[in-house]
CSV table of C-alpha atoms in Angstrom, one decimal:
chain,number,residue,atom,x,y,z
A,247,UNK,CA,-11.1,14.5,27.7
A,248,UNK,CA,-14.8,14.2,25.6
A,249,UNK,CA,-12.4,15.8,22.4
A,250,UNK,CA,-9.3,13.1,22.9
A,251,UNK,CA,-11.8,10.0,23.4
A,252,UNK,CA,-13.6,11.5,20.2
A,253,UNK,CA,-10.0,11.8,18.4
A,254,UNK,CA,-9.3,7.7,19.5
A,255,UNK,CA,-12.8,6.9,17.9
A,256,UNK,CA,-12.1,8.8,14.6
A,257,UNK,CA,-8.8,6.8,14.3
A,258,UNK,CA,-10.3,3.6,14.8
A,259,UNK,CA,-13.0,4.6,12.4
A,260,UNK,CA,-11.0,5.8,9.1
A,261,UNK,CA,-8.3,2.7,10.0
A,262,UNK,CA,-10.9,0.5,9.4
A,263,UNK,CA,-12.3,2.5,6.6
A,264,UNK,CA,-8.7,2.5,5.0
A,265,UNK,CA,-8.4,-1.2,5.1
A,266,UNK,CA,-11.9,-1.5,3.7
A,267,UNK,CA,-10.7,0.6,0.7
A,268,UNK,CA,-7.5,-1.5,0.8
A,269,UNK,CA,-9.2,-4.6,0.1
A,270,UNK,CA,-11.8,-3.0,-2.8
A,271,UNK,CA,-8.3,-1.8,-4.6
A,272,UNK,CA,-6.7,-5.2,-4.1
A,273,UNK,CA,-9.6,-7.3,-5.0
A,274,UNK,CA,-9.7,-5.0,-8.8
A,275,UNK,CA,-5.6,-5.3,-8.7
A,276,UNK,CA,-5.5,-9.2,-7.7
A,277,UNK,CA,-8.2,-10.5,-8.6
A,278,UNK,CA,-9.0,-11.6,-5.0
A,279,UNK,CA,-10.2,-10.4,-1.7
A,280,UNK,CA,-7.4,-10.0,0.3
A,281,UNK,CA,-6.4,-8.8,4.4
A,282,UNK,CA,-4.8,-6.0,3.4
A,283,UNK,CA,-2.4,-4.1,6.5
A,284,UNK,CA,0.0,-5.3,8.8
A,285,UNK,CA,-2.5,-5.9,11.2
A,286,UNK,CA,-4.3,-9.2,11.7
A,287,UNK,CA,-8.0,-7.4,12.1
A,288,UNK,CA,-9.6,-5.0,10.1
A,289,UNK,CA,-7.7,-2.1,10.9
A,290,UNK,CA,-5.0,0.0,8.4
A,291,UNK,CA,-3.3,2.3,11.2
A,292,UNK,CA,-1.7,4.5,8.9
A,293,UNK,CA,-5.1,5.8,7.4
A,294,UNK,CA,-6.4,6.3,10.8
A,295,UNK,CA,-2.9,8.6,11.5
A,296,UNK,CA,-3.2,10.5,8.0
A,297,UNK,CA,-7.0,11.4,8.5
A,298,UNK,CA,-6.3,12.4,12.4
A,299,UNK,CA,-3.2,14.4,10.7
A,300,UNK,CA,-5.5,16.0,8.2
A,301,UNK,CA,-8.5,16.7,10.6
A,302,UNK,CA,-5.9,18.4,13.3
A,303,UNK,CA,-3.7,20.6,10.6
A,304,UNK,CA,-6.0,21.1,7.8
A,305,UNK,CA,-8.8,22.4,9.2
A,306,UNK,CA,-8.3,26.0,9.0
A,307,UNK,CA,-8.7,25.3,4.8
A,308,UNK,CA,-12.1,23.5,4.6
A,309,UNK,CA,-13.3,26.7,3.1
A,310,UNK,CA,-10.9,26.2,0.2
A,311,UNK,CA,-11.0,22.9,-1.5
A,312,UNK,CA,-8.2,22.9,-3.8
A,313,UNK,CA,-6.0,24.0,-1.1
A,314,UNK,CA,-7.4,21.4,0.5
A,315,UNK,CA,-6.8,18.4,-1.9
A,316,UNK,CA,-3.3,19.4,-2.7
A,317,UNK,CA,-2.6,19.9,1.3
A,318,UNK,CA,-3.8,17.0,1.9
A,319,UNK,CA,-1.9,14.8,-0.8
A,320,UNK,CA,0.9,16.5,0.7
A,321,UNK,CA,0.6,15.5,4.1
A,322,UNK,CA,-0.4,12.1,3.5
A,323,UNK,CA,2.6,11.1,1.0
A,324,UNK,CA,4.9,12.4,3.5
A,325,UNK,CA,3.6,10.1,6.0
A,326,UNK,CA,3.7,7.5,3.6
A,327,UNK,CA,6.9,8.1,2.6
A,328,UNK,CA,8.5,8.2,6.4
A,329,UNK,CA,6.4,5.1,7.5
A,330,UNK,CA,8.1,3.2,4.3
A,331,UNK,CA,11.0,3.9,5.4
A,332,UNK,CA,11.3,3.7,9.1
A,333,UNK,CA,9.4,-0.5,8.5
A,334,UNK,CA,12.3,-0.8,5.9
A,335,UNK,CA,15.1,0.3,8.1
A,336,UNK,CA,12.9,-1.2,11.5
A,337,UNK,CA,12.0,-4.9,9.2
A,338,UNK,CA,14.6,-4.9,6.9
A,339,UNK,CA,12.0,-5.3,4.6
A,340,UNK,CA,10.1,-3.1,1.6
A,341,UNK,CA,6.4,-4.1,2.2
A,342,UNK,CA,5.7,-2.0,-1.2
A,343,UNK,CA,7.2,-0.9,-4.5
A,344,UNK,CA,5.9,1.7,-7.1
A,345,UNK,CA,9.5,1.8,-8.6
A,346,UNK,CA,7.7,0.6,-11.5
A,347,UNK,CA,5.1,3.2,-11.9
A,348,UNK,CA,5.4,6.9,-13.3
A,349,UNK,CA,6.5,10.0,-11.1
A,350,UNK,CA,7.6,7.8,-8.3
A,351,UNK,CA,10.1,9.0,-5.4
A,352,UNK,CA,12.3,6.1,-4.6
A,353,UNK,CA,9.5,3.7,-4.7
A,354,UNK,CA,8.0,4.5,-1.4
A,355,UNK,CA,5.4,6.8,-2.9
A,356,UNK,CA,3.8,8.1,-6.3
A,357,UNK,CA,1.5,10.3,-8.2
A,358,UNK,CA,-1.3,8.0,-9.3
A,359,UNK,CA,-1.8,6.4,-5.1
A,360,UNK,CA,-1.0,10.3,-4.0
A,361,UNK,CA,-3.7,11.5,-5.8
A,362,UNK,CA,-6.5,9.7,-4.0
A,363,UNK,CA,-5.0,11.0,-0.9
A,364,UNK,CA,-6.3,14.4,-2.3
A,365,UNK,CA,-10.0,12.9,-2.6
A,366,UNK,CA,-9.9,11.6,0.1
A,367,UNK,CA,-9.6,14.6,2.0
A,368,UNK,CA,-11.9,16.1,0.6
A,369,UNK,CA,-14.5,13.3,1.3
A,370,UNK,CA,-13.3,13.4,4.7
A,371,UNK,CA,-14.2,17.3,5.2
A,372,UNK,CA,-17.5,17.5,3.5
A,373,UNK,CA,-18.6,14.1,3.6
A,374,UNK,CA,-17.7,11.5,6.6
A,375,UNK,CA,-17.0,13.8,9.6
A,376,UNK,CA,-20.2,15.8,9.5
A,377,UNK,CA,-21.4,12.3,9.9
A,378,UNK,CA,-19.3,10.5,12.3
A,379,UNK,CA,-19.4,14.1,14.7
A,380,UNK,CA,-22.8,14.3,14.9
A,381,UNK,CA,-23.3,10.3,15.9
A,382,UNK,CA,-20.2,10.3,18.6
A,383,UNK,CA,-21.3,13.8,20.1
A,384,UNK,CA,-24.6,12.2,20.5
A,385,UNK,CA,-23.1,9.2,22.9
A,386,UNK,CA,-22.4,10.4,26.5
A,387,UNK,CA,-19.0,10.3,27.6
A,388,UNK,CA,-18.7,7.2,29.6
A,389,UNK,CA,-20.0,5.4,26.3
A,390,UNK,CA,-17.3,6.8,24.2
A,391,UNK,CA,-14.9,6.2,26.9
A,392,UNK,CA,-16.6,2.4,27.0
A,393,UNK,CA,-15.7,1.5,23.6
A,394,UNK,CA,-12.6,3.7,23.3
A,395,UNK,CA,-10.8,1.6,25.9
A,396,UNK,CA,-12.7,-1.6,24.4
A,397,UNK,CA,-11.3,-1.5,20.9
A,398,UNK,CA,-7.7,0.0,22.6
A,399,UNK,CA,-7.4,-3.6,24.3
A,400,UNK,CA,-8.3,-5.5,20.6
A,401,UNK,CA,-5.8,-3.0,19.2
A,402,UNK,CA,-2.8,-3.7,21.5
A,403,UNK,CA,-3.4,-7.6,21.5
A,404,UNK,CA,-3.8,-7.3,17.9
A,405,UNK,CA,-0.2,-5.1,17.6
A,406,UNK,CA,1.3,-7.3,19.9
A,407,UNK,CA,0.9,-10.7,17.7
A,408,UNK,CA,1.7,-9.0,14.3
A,409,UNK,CA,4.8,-7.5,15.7
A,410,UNK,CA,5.7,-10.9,16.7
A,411,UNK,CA,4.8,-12.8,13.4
A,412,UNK,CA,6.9,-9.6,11.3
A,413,UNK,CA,9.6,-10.2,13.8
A,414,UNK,CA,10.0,-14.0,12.8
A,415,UNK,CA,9.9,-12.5,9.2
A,416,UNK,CA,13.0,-10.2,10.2
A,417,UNK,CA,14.5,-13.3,11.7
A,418,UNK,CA,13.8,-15.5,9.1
A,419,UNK,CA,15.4,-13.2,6.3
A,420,UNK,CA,18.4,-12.5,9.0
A,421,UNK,CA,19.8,-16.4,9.0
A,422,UNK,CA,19.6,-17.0,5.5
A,423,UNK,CA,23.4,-16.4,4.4
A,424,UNK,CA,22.5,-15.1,0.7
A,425,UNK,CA,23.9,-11.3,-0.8
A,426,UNK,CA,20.4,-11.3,-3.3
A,427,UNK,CA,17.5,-9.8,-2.5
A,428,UNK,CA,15.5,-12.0,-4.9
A,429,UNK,CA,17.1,-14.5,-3.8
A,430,UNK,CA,16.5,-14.1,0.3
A,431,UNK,CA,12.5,-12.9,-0.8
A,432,UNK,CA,11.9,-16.4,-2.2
A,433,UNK,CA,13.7,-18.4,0.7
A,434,UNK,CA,11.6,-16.6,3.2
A,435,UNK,CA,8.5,-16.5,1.7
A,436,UNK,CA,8.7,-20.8,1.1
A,437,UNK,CA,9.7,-20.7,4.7
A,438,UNK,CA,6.2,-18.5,5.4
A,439,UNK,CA,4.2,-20.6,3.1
A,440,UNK,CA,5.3,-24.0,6.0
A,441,UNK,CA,3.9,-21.7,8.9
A,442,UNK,CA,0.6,-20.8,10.6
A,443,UNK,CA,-2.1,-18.9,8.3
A,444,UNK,CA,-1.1,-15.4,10.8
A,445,UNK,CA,2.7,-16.0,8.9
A,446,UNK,CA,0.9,-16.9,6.0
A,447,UNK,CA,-1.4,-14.1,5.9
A,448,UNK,CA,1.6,-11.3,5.2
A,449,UNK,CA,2.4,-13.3,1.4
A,450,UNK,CA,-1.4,-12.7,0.3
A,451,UNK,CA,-1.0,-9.3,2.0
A,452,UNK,CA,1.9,-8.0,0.6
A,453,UNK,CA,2.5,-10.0,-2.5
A,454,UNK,CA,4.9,-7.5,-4.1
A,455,UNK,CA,7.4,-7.3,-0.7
A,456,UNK,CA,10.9,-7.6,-1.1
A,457,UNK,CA,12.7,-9.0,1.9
A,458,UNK,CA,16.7,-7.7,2.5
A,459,UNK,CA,19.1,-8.6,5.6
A,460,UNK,CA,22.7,-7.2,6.3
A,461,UNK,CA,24.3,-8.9,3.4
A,462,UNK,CA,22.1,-7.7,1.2
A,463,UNK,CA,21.9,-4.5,1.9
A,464,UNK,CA,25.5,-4.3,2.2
A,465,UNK,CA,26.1,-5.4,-1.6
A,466,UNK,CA,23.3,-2.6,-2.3
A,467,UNK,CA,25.4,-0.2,-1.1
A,468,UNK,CA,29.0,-1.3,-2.7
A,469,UNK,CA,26.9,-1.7,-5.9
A,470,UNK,CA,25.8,2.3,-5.5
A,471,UNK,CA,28.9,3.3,-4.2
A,472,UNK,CA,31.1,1.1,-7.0
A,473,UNK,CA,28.7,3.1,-10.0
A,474,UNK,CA,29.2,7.1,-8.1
A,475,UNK,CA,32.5,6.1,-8.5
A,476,UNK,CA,32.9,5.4,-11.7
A,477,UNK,CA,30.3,8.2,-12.9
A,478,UNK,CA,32.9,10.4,-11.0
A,479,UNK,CA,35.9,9.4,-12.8
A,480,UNK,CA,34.1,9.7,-16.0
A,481,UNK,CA,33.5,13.4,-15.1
A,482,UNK,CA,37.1,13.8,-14.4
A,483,UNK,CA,38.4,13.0,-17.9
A,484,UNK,CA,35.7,15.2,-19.4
């Protein structure tokens, strides 16, 4: 039990980490401090997953840096890649883009963000967790237990009223009767800018987000399908 409740406070502790590094990298690529995350609070979920991930399957090489920074960018673009994908396909929505940027793999991830992944890891290993073991094995068990189930109940109210406001996004973007991406992107994000600052809060967020529905993504795929074809007849009279 002492091992999970220490696990729940390690997650909480690099989300929250993550999402201060978040808003240092958006601050020197915006301009501005921004909330970075789907979350409303200070917390970037997928950091807390990825360092839990590396922690739990990675431990057996913090004797061996370099296998440890490659490992580790690795594991942590694969979970960036899958959790791209599955809010895509959930949201109908691609909350970011590096389709723009060198040695990218359909946009959802590259080399110069997987990188830091790497450091990261190592950081985590020989920096943060000697620290953050030795303070929580110092609290008794009822005290991490305390504040486990204390910033549990933030988390879950906090989950609960982002999933609503995306949801409006999703339903927003689904009754707008437009085949363009761009097009449905900037209908939904005037319709967000005439909402509440939570609604708000996901344009200064995610700035770069493209929004799709059914119709779009339809003509995506007859647009793909239309140009296989025609590369394939081309190969036929060669």
């Amino acid at each position: 039990m002492r091992e999970i409740l220490i696990l729940i406070l390690m997650f909480f502790i690099y989300a929250f980490l993550g999402w201060i590094c978040e808003i240092i990298v958006a601050r020197f690529q915006f301009g501005k401090w921004i909330n970075r995350g789907f979350l409303i609070g200070p917390l970037c979920p997928i950091y807390g997953i990825g360092c839990i991930a590396i922690f739990l399957t990675l431990n057996k090489y913090s004797d061996d840096p370099l296998v440890l920074f490659f490992l580790a960018i690795l594991l942590c673009a694969t979970l960036e890649y899958i959790t791209s994908y599955l809010m895509e396909k959930i949201f109908k929505n691609r909350w970011w883009d590096y389709s723009d940027m060198k040695f990218n793999i359909n946009g959802r991830i590259c080399l110069e963000f997987a990188i830091p992944f790497g450091v990261g890891g190592i950081v985590m290993f020989y920096g943060t967790n000697p620290i953050i073991l030795s303070v929580l094995q110092m609290c008794s068990t009822q005290v991490l237990m305390f504040i486990c189930i204390f910033l549990s109940i933030i988390f879950l109210v906090d989950l609960i009223f982002s999933f609503n406001v995306i949801i409006t996004l999703k339903n927003i973007s689904s009754s707008i009767r437009c085949d363009s991406t761009e097009a449905i992107t900037k209908k939904v994000k005037e319709v967000l800018k005439s909402k509440d600052f939570l609604h708000r809060r996901l344009l200064n967020s995610f700035p770069n987000m493209q929004i799709s529905n059914r119709l779009s993504i339809l003509k995506d795929r007859l647009t793909k399908d239309k140009a296989l074809l025609k590369e394939e007849k081309k190969r036929k009279k060669n």
